[in-house]
Amino acid sequence: MPAVLNRADPRLLDAERLIQQRLGDRRLDFDSMLAVSNIYRAATAVRRRAEKGVLSEFGLSWGGFTTLWVLWVWGEMQTADLAEECDLSKGTLTGVVKTLERRGFVKRSQVASDRRRVTVALTDAGIDTIEGLFPRFNLYEGEMVRELSITEKQTLAELLRRVIVTADAP
Amino acid sequence: MPAVLNRADPRLLDAERLIQQRLGDRRLDFDSMLAVSNIYRAATAVRRRAEKGVLSEFGLSWGGFTTLWVLWVWGEMQTADLAEECDLSKGTLTGVVKTLERRGFVKRSQVASDRRRVTVALTDAGIDTIEGLFPRFNLYEGEMVRELSITEKQTLAELLRRVIVTADAP
DNA sequence: ATGATTTCGTTTGCTACCAAACGGACTATA
DNA sequence: TATAGTCCGTTTGGTAGCAAACGAAATCAT
């Protein structure tokens, strides 16, 4: 997990040796460690980059963008479905939607047939925003993986997909 | 980014078609989109799993664990170096260290030669914790990538490393 | 039907995270 | 040695994120 594990310098070997020393006889699964820690570091780097670049111009966080995007593609949704599709807890989604509502990007409506339920939909301003933003965001995504060939992007996505399935399994 | 993009069902095609429809004539870099969104989803899944499993038993967050781990491997460090190695802003690190200090895992010391500076070191309790925790955490890491061969783990780590370098570049 | 249970979204209390502002401590230039 | 500038870690103010508690609404069981 620390930055040093990915530097192409002798400290990497130092780090591995130090870790093994701390561990004594216990065995160390270095390949798994590096794979998992790189997933996390890549996600952090990619998210920070997006939020500082494209997203900040539109006053959106990563979660806010995701929510807007899902609503744009799928249209008006009930909050429970929206939370699942955005991979957020329902409590978190309440807050994200509240922020988006304050910014004027979405609106809530109560469902007549079941008054516990609430749907969320984009406003016109929300539609304008996501339509202006998404092409730029997609370019940014391309930038983030510009060192990878198409095949490598697909490999990366597929390997990650298998990790997601494993980690999400009950 | 939404969950549906990774389901092996016709909705994936629906999603791609819907997105393209919303985009009109603008081109869509689907491979990059899927690669980037899977990085983020995998990181979230893996982190959640760790925090609900291994880490919760020790009362640690992901960031708290990382900090403990770095201090264990490298020994006492100044906060600026620690923040960089843990990939956290200095403000965030202050909070994480504060929490770890409250739990009795680390202690701070002022540097005599420069009284602005502060070092952080593990306490005995912190050492016991990380020594008990790390082998379990490494097993968990193996679990998260158990569907991948050794070669695939290395490929994944290498592809991600290239993304990290790109995203971290100024 | 009515009481108990379940199912909604929201609220609450907490940690995490960042950027920017801050104040104390060092340093360089005069 | 002043004093202006720089460099520390901390604080502040904001969003994000979760789990658990909550109140209202629907449904189930009797």
Tab-separated table of C-alpha atoms (C1' of nucleotides) in Angstrom:
chain	number	residue	atom	x	y	z
A	1	MET	CA	0.000	0.000	0.000
A	2	PRO	CA	2.645	2.609	0.450
A	3	ALA	CA	3.874	4.611	-2.494
A	4	VAL	CA	7.292	3.035	-2.377
A	5	LEU	CA	5.998	-0.305	-3.557
A	6	ASN	CA	5.555	1.112	-6.999
A	7	ARG	CA	8.768	2.959	-7.481
A	8	ALA	CA	11.155	1.426	-9.937
A	9	ASP	CA	14.053	1.766	-7.578
A	10	PRO	CA	15.922	-0.439	-5.136
A	11	ARG	CA	13.708	0.673	-2.304
A	12	LEU	CA	11.066	-1.698	-3.569
A	13	LEU	CA	13.282	-4.624	-2.762
A	14	ASP	CA	14.165	-2.959	0.517
A	15	ALA	CA	10.489	-2.669	1.302
A	16	GLU	CA	9.802	-6.292	0.467
A	17	ARG	CA	12.755	-7.390	2.544
A	18	LEU	CA	11.715	-5.188	5.464
A	19	ILE	CA	8.189	-6.502	5.392
A	20	GLN	CA	9.420	-10.069	5.314
A	21	GLN	CA	11.696	-9.272	8.218
A	22	ARG	CA	8.814	-7.906	10.276
A	23	LEU	CA	6.774	-10.957	9.386
A	24	GLY	CA	9.424	-13.432	10.500
A	25	ASP	CA	8.519	-16.886	9.278
A	26	ARG	CA	4.988	-16.094	8.202
A	27	ARG	CA	4.639	-16.197	4.450
A	28	LEU	CA	3.820	-13.095	2.424
A	29	ASP	CA	1.626	-13.088	-0.666
A	30	PHE	CA	3.331	-10.219	-2.394
A	31	ASP	CA	1.518	-10.514	-5.740
A	32	SER	CA	-1.885	-10.218	-4.123
A	33	MET	CA	-0.732	-7.388	-1.931
A	34	LEU	CA	0.544	-5.406	-4.877
A	35	ALA	CA	-2.555	-6.068	-6.975
A	36	VAL	CA	-4.957	-4.986	-4.233
A	37	SER	CA	-2.993	-1.956	-3.145
A	38	ASN	CA	-2.649	-0.776	-6.723
A	39	ILE	CA	-6.385	-1.010	-7.227
A	40	TYR	CA	-6.868	1.341	-4.345
A	41	ARG	CA	-4.129	3.734	-5.309
A	42	ALA	CA	-5.254	3.904	-8.910
A	43	ALA	CA	-8.810	4.655	-7.848
A	44	THR	CA	-7.681	7.433	-5.552
A	45	ALA	CA	-5.428	8.963	-8.198
A	46	VAL	CA	-8.082	8.757	-10.887
A	47	ARG	CA	-10.767	10.214	-8.674
A	48	ARG	CA	-8.609	13.063	-7.449
A	49	ARG	CA	-7.645	13.899	-10.985
A	50	ALA	CA	-11.264	13.939	-12.128
A	51	GLU	CA	-12.438	16.063	-9.229
A	52	LYS	CA	-9.657	18.582	-9.621
A	53	GLY	CA	-10.046	18.708	-13.398
A	54	VAL	CA	-13.326	18.257	-15.221
A	55	LEU	CA	-15.694	17.877	-12.291
A	56	SER	CA	-14.656	20.951	-10.328
A	57	GLU	CA	-15.689	23.192	-13.232
A	58	PHE	CA	-19.221	21.912	-12.818
A	59	GLY	CA	-19.230	21.910	-9.027
A	60	LEU	CA	-19.612	18.151	-8.870
A	61	SER	CA	-18.030	15.390	-6.816
A	62	TRP	CA	-17.418	11.917	-8.184
A	63	GLY	CA	-20.580	10.641	-6.509
A	64	GLY	CA	-22.595	13.595	-7.744
A	65	PHE	CA	-21.410	13.012	-11.285
A	66	THR	CA	-22.205	9.311	-11.105
A	67	THR	CA	-25.692	10.061	-9.885
A	68	LEU	CA	-26.300	12.581	-12.642
A	69	TRP	CA	-24.968	10.147	-15.203
A	70	VAL	CA	-27.197	7.296	-14.054
A	71	LEU	CA	-30.250	9.519	-14.122
A	72	TRP	CA	-29.311	10.747	-17.578
A	73	VAL	CA	-28.990	7.247	-18.995
A	74	TRP	CA	-31.897	5.597	-17.216
A	75	GLY	CA	-34.248	8.484	-16.575
A	76	GLU	CA	-36.278	9.131	-13.444
A	77	MET	CA	-35.659	6.535	-10.738
A	78	GLN	CA	-36.725	5.650	-7.237
A	79	THR	CA	-34.051	6.408	-4.672
A	80	ALA	CA	-33.464	2.778	-3.700
A	81	ASP	CA	-32.708	1.773	-7.281
A	82	LEU	CA	-30.621	4.868	-7.775
A	83	ALA	CA	-28.554	4.081	-4.694
A	84	GLU	CA	-27.890	0.570	-5.877
A	85	GLU	CA	-26.952	1.641	-9.373
A	86	CYS	CA	-24.614	4.309	-7.988
A	87	ASP	CA	-23.181	1.834	-5.480
A	88	LEU	CA	-23.985	4.048	-2.519
A	89	SER	CA	-25.774	3.375	0.741
A	90	LYS	CA	-29.219	4.880	0.924
A	91	GLY	CA	-28.121	7.276	3.616
A	92	THR	CA	-25.277	8.567	1.480
A	93	LEU	CA	-27.551	8.915	-1.506
A	94	THR	CA	-29.892	11.127	0.468
A	95	GLY	CA	-27.020	13.507	1.030
A	96	VAL	CA	-25.773	13.420	-2.557
A	97	VAL	CA	-29.256	14.056	-3.918
A	98	LYS	CA	-29.699	16.853	-1.422
A	99	THR	CA	-26.537	18.508	-2.728
A	100	LEU	CA	-27.576	18.010	-6.342
A	101	GLU	CA	-31.000	19.433	-5.526
A	102	ARG	CA	-29.428	22.485	-3.919
A	103	ARG	CA	-27.393	23.002	-7.086
A	104	GLY	CA	-30.564	22.697	-9.126
A	105	PHE	CA	-29.532	19.598	-11.057
A	106	VAL	CA	-32.256	17.200	-9.870
A	107	LYS	CA	-35.729	17.263	-8.403
A	108	ARG	CA	-37.553	14.871	-6.084
A	109	SER	CA	-41.155	13.721	-6.349
A	110	GLN	CA	-43.268	11.668	-4.023
A	111	VAL	CA	-44.801	8.540	-5.521
A	112	ALA	CA	-48.594	8.748	-5.276
A	113	SER	CA	-49.226	5.024	-4.990
A	114	ASP	CA	-46.755	4.595	-2.119
A	115	ARG	CA	-46.076	7.705	-0.139
A	116	ARG	CA	-42.921	6.329	1.452
A	117	ARG	CA	-41.257	6.308	-1.926
A	118	VAL	CA	-39.474	9.145	-3.679
A	119	THR	CA	-38.268	9.431	-7.245
A	120	VAL	CA	-35.418	11.559	-8.496
A	121	ALA	CA	-35.162	13.085	-11.961
A	122	LEU	CA	-32.879	15.505	-13.751
A	123	THR	CA	-33.977	19.102	-14.167
A	124	ASP	CA	-33.346	20.908	-17.451
A	125	ALA	CA	-30.240	22.390	-15.870
A	126	GLY	CA	-29.156	18.897	-14.868
A	127	ILE	CA	-29.605	17.641	-18.414
A	128	ASP	CA	-27.608	20.555	-19.812
A	129	THR	CA	-24.880	19.921	-17.293
A	130	ILE	CA	-24.460	16.224	-17.921
A	131	GLU	CA	-24.670	16.646	-21.679
A	132	GLY	CA	-21.916	19.205	-21.574
A	133	LEU	CA	-19.913	17.271	-19.036
A	134	PHE	CA	-20.048	13.680	-20.165
A	135	PRO	CA	-18.104	14.037	-23.419
A	136	ARG	CA	-15.389	15.872	-21.496
A	137	PHE	CA	-15.421	13.224	-18.781
A	138	ASN	CA	-15.088	10.476	-21.353
A	139	LEU	CA	-12.067	12.259	-22.830
A	140	TYR	CA	-10.579	12.453	-19.358
A	141	GLU	CA	-11.164	8.707	-18.929
A	142	GLY	CA	-9.266	8.117	-22.153
A	143	GLU	CA	-6.440	10.277	-20.810
A	144	MET	CA	-6.217	8.250	-17.619
A	145	VAL	CA	-5.608	5.027	-19.571
A	146	ARG	CA	-3.747	6.523	-22.504
A	147	GLU	CA	-0.696	4.341	-21.817
A	148	LEU	CA	-2.775	1.201	-22.371
A	149	SER	CA	-3.662	-0.351	-25.707
A	150	ILE	CA	-7.282	-1.180	-26.417
A	151	THR	CA	-6.609	-4.811	-25.611
A	152	GLU	CA	-4.939	-3.840	-22.355
A	153	LYS	CA	-7.891	-1.656	-21.373
A	154	GLN	CA	-10.186	-4.589	-21.970
A	155	THR	CA	-7.915	-6.919	-20.025
A	156	LEU	CA	-7.775	-4.459	-17.161
A	157	ALA	CA	-11.551	-4.098	-17.122
A	158	GLU	CA	-12.033	-7.848	-17.190
A	159	LEU	CA	-9.539	-8.606	-14.418
A	160	LEU	CA	-11.137	-5.911	-12.282
A	161	ARG	CA	-14.571	-7.262	-13.035
A	162	ARG	CA	-13.560	-10.570	-11.515
A	163	VAL	CA	-12.236	-8.818	-8.424
A	164	ILE	CA	-15.489	-6.868	-8.117
A	165	VAL	CA	-17.530	-10.056	-8.311
A	166	THR	CA	-15.412	-11.680	-5.616
A	167	ALA	CA	-15.428	-8.665	-3.319
A	168	ASP	CA	-19.148	-8.018	-3.747
A	169	ALA	CA	-20.132	-11.618	-3.131
A	170	PRO	CA	-21.875	-12.210	0.203
B	1	MET	CA	-19.878	3.650	-13.945
B	2	PRO	CA	-23.197	2.174	-12.945
B	3	ALA	CA	-23.434	-1.417	-11.839
B	4	VAL	CA	-25.288	-2.430	-14.947
B	5	LEU	CA	-22.224	-1.997	-17.120
B	6	ASN	CA	-20.766	-5.127	-15.640
B	7	ARG	CA	-23.694	-7.434	-15.718
B	8	ALA	CA	-23.480	-10.203	-18.269
B	9	ASP	CA	-26.984	-9.605	-19.463
B	10	PRO	CA	-28.620	-7.807	-22.334
B	11	ARG	CA	-28.957	-4.661	-20.269
B	12	LEU	CA	-25.301	-3.987	-20.898
B	13	LEU	CA	-25.966	-3.579	-24.568
B	14	ASP	CA	-29.049	-1.572	-23.703
B	15	ALA	CA	-26.909	0.694	-21.573
B	16	GLU	CA	-24.326	1.195	-24.278
B	17	ARG	CA	-27.036	1.904	-26.806
B	18	LEU	CA	-28.803	4.307	-24.448
B	19	ILE	CA	-25.604	6.178	-23.734
B	20	GLN	CA	-24.841	6.458	-27.427
B	21	GLN	CA	-28.359	7.699	-27.996
B	22	ARG	CA	-27.961	10.415	-25.376
B	23	LEU	CA	-24.645	11.374	-26.914
B	24	GLY	CA	-26.030	11.739	-30.402
B	25	ASP	CA	-23.186	11.978	-32.876
B	26	ARG	CA	-20.408	12.475	-30.349
B	27	ARG	CA	-18.157	9.461	-30.149
B	28	LEU	CA	-17.938	7.313	-27.024
B	29	ASP	CA	-14.729	5.684	-25.787
B	30	PHE	CA	-16.370	2.701	-24.183
B	31	ASP	CA	-13.183	0.743	-23.408
B	32	SER	CA	-11.684	3.604	-21.439
B	33	MET	CA	-14.953	4.234	-19.661
B	34	LEU	CA	-15.242	0.627	-18.550
B	35	ALA	CA	-11.609	0.417	-17.470
B	36	VAL	CA	-11.787	3.583	-15.359
B	37	SER	CA	-15.152	2.860	-13.814
B	38	ASN	CA	-14.077	-0.663	-12.891
B	39	ILE	CA	-10.983	0.666	-11.155
B	40	TYR	CA	-13.211	2.762	-8.966
B	41	ARG	CA	-15.786	0.084	-8.310
B	42	ALA	CA	-13.165	-2.523	-7.488
B	43	ALA	CA	-11.482	-0.183	-5.036
B	44	THR	CA	-14.773	0.549	-3.309
B	45	ALA	CA	-15.715	-3.112	-3.104
B	46	VAL	CA	-12.314	-4.167	-1.836
B	47	ARG	CA	-12.172	-1.404	0.752
B	48	ARG	CA	-15.662	-2.064	2.036
B	49	ARG	CA	-14.907	-5.744	2.334
B	50	ALA	CA	-11.728	-5.079	4.283
B	51	GLU	CA	-13.356	-2.599	6.634
B	52	LYS	CA	-16.317	-4.844	7.342
B	53	GLY	CA	-14.118	-7.908	7.755
B	54	VAL	CA	-10.587	-7.877	9.111
B	55	LEU	CA	-10.236	-4.210	9.949
B	56	SER	CA	-13.411	-3.784	11.980
B	57	GLU	CA	-12.168	-6.355	14.490
B	58	PHE	CA	-9.250	-4.082	15.212
B	59	GLY	CA	-11.215	-0.847	15.147
B	60	LEU	CA	-9.326	0.431	12.125
B	61	SER	CA	-10.271	2.183	8.914
B	62	TRP	CA	-8.428	1.594	5.661
B	63	GLY	CA	-6.427	4.786	6.167
B	64	GLY	CA	-5.689	3.896	9.772
B	65	PHE	CA	-4.433	0.483	8.735
B	66	THR	CA	-2.242	1.928	5.986
B	67	THR	CA	-0.707	4.365	8.426
B	68	LEU	CA	0.017	1.649	10.953
B	69	TRP	CA	1.493	-0.530	8.237
B	70	VAL	CA	3.807	2.186	6.930
B	71	LEU	CA	5.041	2.956	10.437
B	72	TRP	CA	5.600	-0.724	11.065
B	73	VAL	CA	7.676	-1.197	7.941
B	74	TRP	CA	9.617	2.053	7.997
B	75	GLY	CA	9.678	2.937	11.668
B	76	GLU	CA	9.206	6.377	13.235
B	77	MET	CA	8.536	9.067	10.626
B	78	GLN	CA	7.884	12.758	10.351
B	79	THR	CA	4.286	13.540	9.524
B	80	ALA	CA	5.026	15.047	6.110
B	81	ASP	CA	6.795	11.879	4.945
B	82	LEU	CA	4.129	9.725	6.505
B	83	ALA	CA	1.385	11.623	4.690
B	84	GLU	CA	3.141	11.192	1.368
B	85	GLU	CA	3.779	7.506	1.880
B	86	CYS	CA	0.154	6.962	2.898
B	87	ASP	CA	-1.055	9.073	-0.039
B	88	LEU	CA	-3.025	11.426	2.197
B	89	SER	CA	-3.081	15.195	2.481
B	90	LYS	CA	-1.361	16.526	5.563
B	91	GLY	CA	-4.668	17.733	6.971
B	92	THR	CA	-6.191	14.302	6.626
B	93	LEU	CA	-3.187	12.671	8.207
B	94	THR	CA	-3.548	14.873	11.276
B	95	GLY	CA	-7.009	13.424	11.777
B	96	VAL	CA	-5.999	9.828	11.138
B	97	VAL	CA	-3.077	10.072	13.542
B	98	LYS	CA	-5.346	11.681	16.102
B	99	THR	CA	-7.701	8.722	15.894
B	100	LEU	CA	-4.834	6.229	16.097
B	101	GLU	CA	-3.450	8.109	19.079
B	102	ARG	CA	-6.812	7.981	20.834
B	103	ARG	CA	-6.854	4.214	20.270
B	104	GLY	CA	-3.355	3.987	21.749
B	105	PHE	CA	-1.683	2.678	18.589
B	106	VAL	CA	0.731	5.531	17.924
B	107	LYS	CA	2.442	8.351	19.785
B	108	ARG	CA	3.642	11.758	18.634
B	109	SER	CA	6.901	13.466	19.537
B	110	GLN	CA	8.152	16.943	18.856
B	111	VAL	CA	11.472	17.141	17.023
B	112	ALA	CA	13.960	18.995	19.216
B	113	SER	CA	15.993	20.474	16.385
B	114	ASP	CA	12.948	21.934	14.653
B	115	ARG	CA	9.968	22.503	16.865
B	116	ARG	CA	7.559	22.809	13.974
B	117	ARG	CA	8.109	19.172	13.174
B	118	VAL	CA	6.408	16.167	14.706
B	119	THR	CA	7.270	12.495	14.392
B	120	VAL	CA	4.886	9.587	14.745
B	121	ALA	CA	5.817	6.125	15.998
B	122	LEU	CA	3.989	2.934	16.900
B	123	THR	CA	3.352	2.165	20.554
B	124	ASP	CA	3.783	-1.385	21.843
B	125	ALA	CA	0.048	-1.824	21.463
B	126	GLY	CA	0.330	-0.569	17.897
B	127	ILE	CA	3.080	-3.070	17.126
B	128	ASP	CA	1.053	-5.925	18.613
B	129	THR	CA	-1.957	-4.840	16.576
B	130	ILE	CA	-0.227	-4.616	13.218
B	131	GLU	CA	1.682	-7.852	13.789
B	132	GLY	CA	-1.530	-9.672	14.523
B	133	LEU	CA	-3.426	-7.908	11.773
B	134	PHE	CA	-1.099	-7.900	8.801
B	135	PRO	CA	-0.965	-11.656	8.170
B	136	ARG	CA	-4.765	-11.698	8.277
B	137	PHE	CA	-4.934	-8.702	5.989
B	138	ASN	CA	-2.589	-10.351	3.514
B	139	LEU	CA	-4.831	-13.433	3.510
B	140	TYR	CA	-7.785	-11.188	2.815
B	141	GLU	CA	-5.887	-9.616	-0.082
B	142	GLY	CA	-5.325	-13.078	-1.496
B	143	GLU	CA	-9.051	-13.749	-1.156
B	144	MET	CA	-9.941	-10.611	-3.093
B	145	VAL	CA	-7.895	-11.743	-6.104
B	146	ARG	CA	-8.393	-15.463	-5.738
B	147	GLU	CA	-9.980	-15.723	-9.186
B	148	LEU	CA	-6.769	-14.460	-10.783
B	149	SER	CA	-3.681	-16.525	-11.588
B	150	ILE	CA	-0.319	-15.282	-10.398
B	151	THR	CA	0.418	-13.968	-13.863
B	152	GLU	CA	-2.917	-12.192	-13.971
B	153	LYS	CA	-2.275	-10.572	-10.601
B	154	GLN	CA	1.024	-9.292	-11.905
B	155	THR	CA	-0.566	-8.073	-15.111
B	156	LEU	CA	-3.269	-6.304	-13.143
B	157	ALA	CA	-0.721	-4.656	-10.879
B	158	GLU	CA	1.369	-3.551	-13.845
B	159	LEU	CA	-1.537	-2.120	-15.838
B	160	LEU	CA	-2.713	-0.250	-12.758
B	161	ARG	CA	0.781	1.004	-12.111
B	162	ARG	CA	0.762	2.661	-15.504
B	163	VAL	CA	-2.602	4.271	-14.759
B	164	ILE	CA	-1.291	5.514	-11.411
B	165	VAL	CA	1.743	7.082	-13.070
B	166	THR	CA	-0.468	8.834	-15.622
B	167	ALA	CA	-3.016	10.050	-13.087
B	168	ASP	CA	-0.390	11.207	-10.590
B	169	ALA	CA	1.624	13.093	-13.176
B	170	PRO	CA	1.437	16.879	-12.842
C	1	DA	C1'	-59.958	-4.930	11.345
C	2	DT	C1'	-56.198	-4.162	14.249
C	3	DG	C1'	-51.855	-5.102	16.038
C	4	DA	C1'	-47.320	-6.570	14.664
C	5	DT	C1'	-43.965	-6.585	11.226
C	6	DT	C1'	-41.626	-4.973	7.318
C	7	DT	C1'	-40.116	-1.513	4.191
C	8	DC	C1'	-39.412	3.089	2.794
C	9	DG	C1'	-36.284	7.546	2.881
C	10	DT	C1'	-34.289	10.539	6.243
C	11	DT	C1'	-31.628	11.742	10.235
C	12	DT	C1'	-27.866	11.184	13.381
C	13	DG	C1'	-23.259	10.436	14.869
C	14	DC	C1'	-19.134	9.202	13.482
C	15	DT	C1'	-14.695	8.883	10.525
C	16	DA	C1'	-12.449	10.266	6.397
C	17	DC	C1'	-10.967	13.316	3.105
C	18	DC	C1'	-9.522	17.786	0.810
C	19	DA	C1'	-8.229	22.729	0.223
C	20	DA	C1'	-7.382	26.809	2.264
C	21	DA	C1'	-6.562	29.594	6.171
C	22	DC	C1'	-3.858	29.882	10.302
C	23	DG	C1'	-0.169	30.602	13.660
C	24	DG	C1'	4.114	29.279	15.339
C	25	DA	C1'	8.913	28.379	14.096
C	26	DC	C1'	12.841	28.492	11.060
C	27	DT	C1'	15.766	31.116	7.373
C	28	DA	C1'	17.635	34.560	4.410
C	29	DT	C1'	18.627	39.002	3.359
C	30	DA	C1'	19.677	43.313	4.776
D	1	DT	C1'	19.430	41.538	14.604
D	2	DA	C1'	15.333	42.893	12.296
D	3	DT	C1'	12.012	41.590	9.290
D	4	DA	C1'	10.119	39.509	5.374
D	5	DG	C1'	9.374	35.281	3.509
D	6	DT	C1'	8.983	30.339	3.825
D	7	DC	C1'	7.851	26.020	5.809
D	8	DC	C1'	5.734	23.238	9.454
D	9	DG	C1'	1.439	20.719	11.459
D	10	DT	C1'	-3.124	21.927	12.878
D	11	DT	C1'	-7.625	23.840	12.359
D	12	DT	C1'	-11.664	24.980	9.771
D	13	DG	C1'	-15.444	24.358	6.745
D	14	DG	C1'	-17.151	21.748	3.425
D	15	DT	C1'	-18.674	17.124	1.074
D	16	DA	C1'	-18.708	12.198	1.255
D	17	DG	C1'	-19.444	7.925	3.160
D	18	DC	C1'	-21.390	4.247	6.447
D	19	DA	C1'	-24.313	1.986	10.034
D	20	DA	C1'	-27.839	2.329	12.983
D	21	DA	C1'	-31.759	4.598	14.822
D	22	DC	C1'	-36.005	6.754	13.415
D	23	DG	C1'	-40.799	7.879	11.982
D	24	DA	C1'	-44.128	7.282	8.565
D	25	DA	C1'	-46.443	4.201	5.513
D	26	DA	C1'	-47.649	-0.176	3.689
D	27	DT	C1'	-48.460	-5.099	4.449
D	28	DC	C1'	-49.203	-9.307	7.012
D	29	DA	C1'	-51.360	-12.244	10.433
D	30	DT	C1'	-54.686	-13.265	13.127
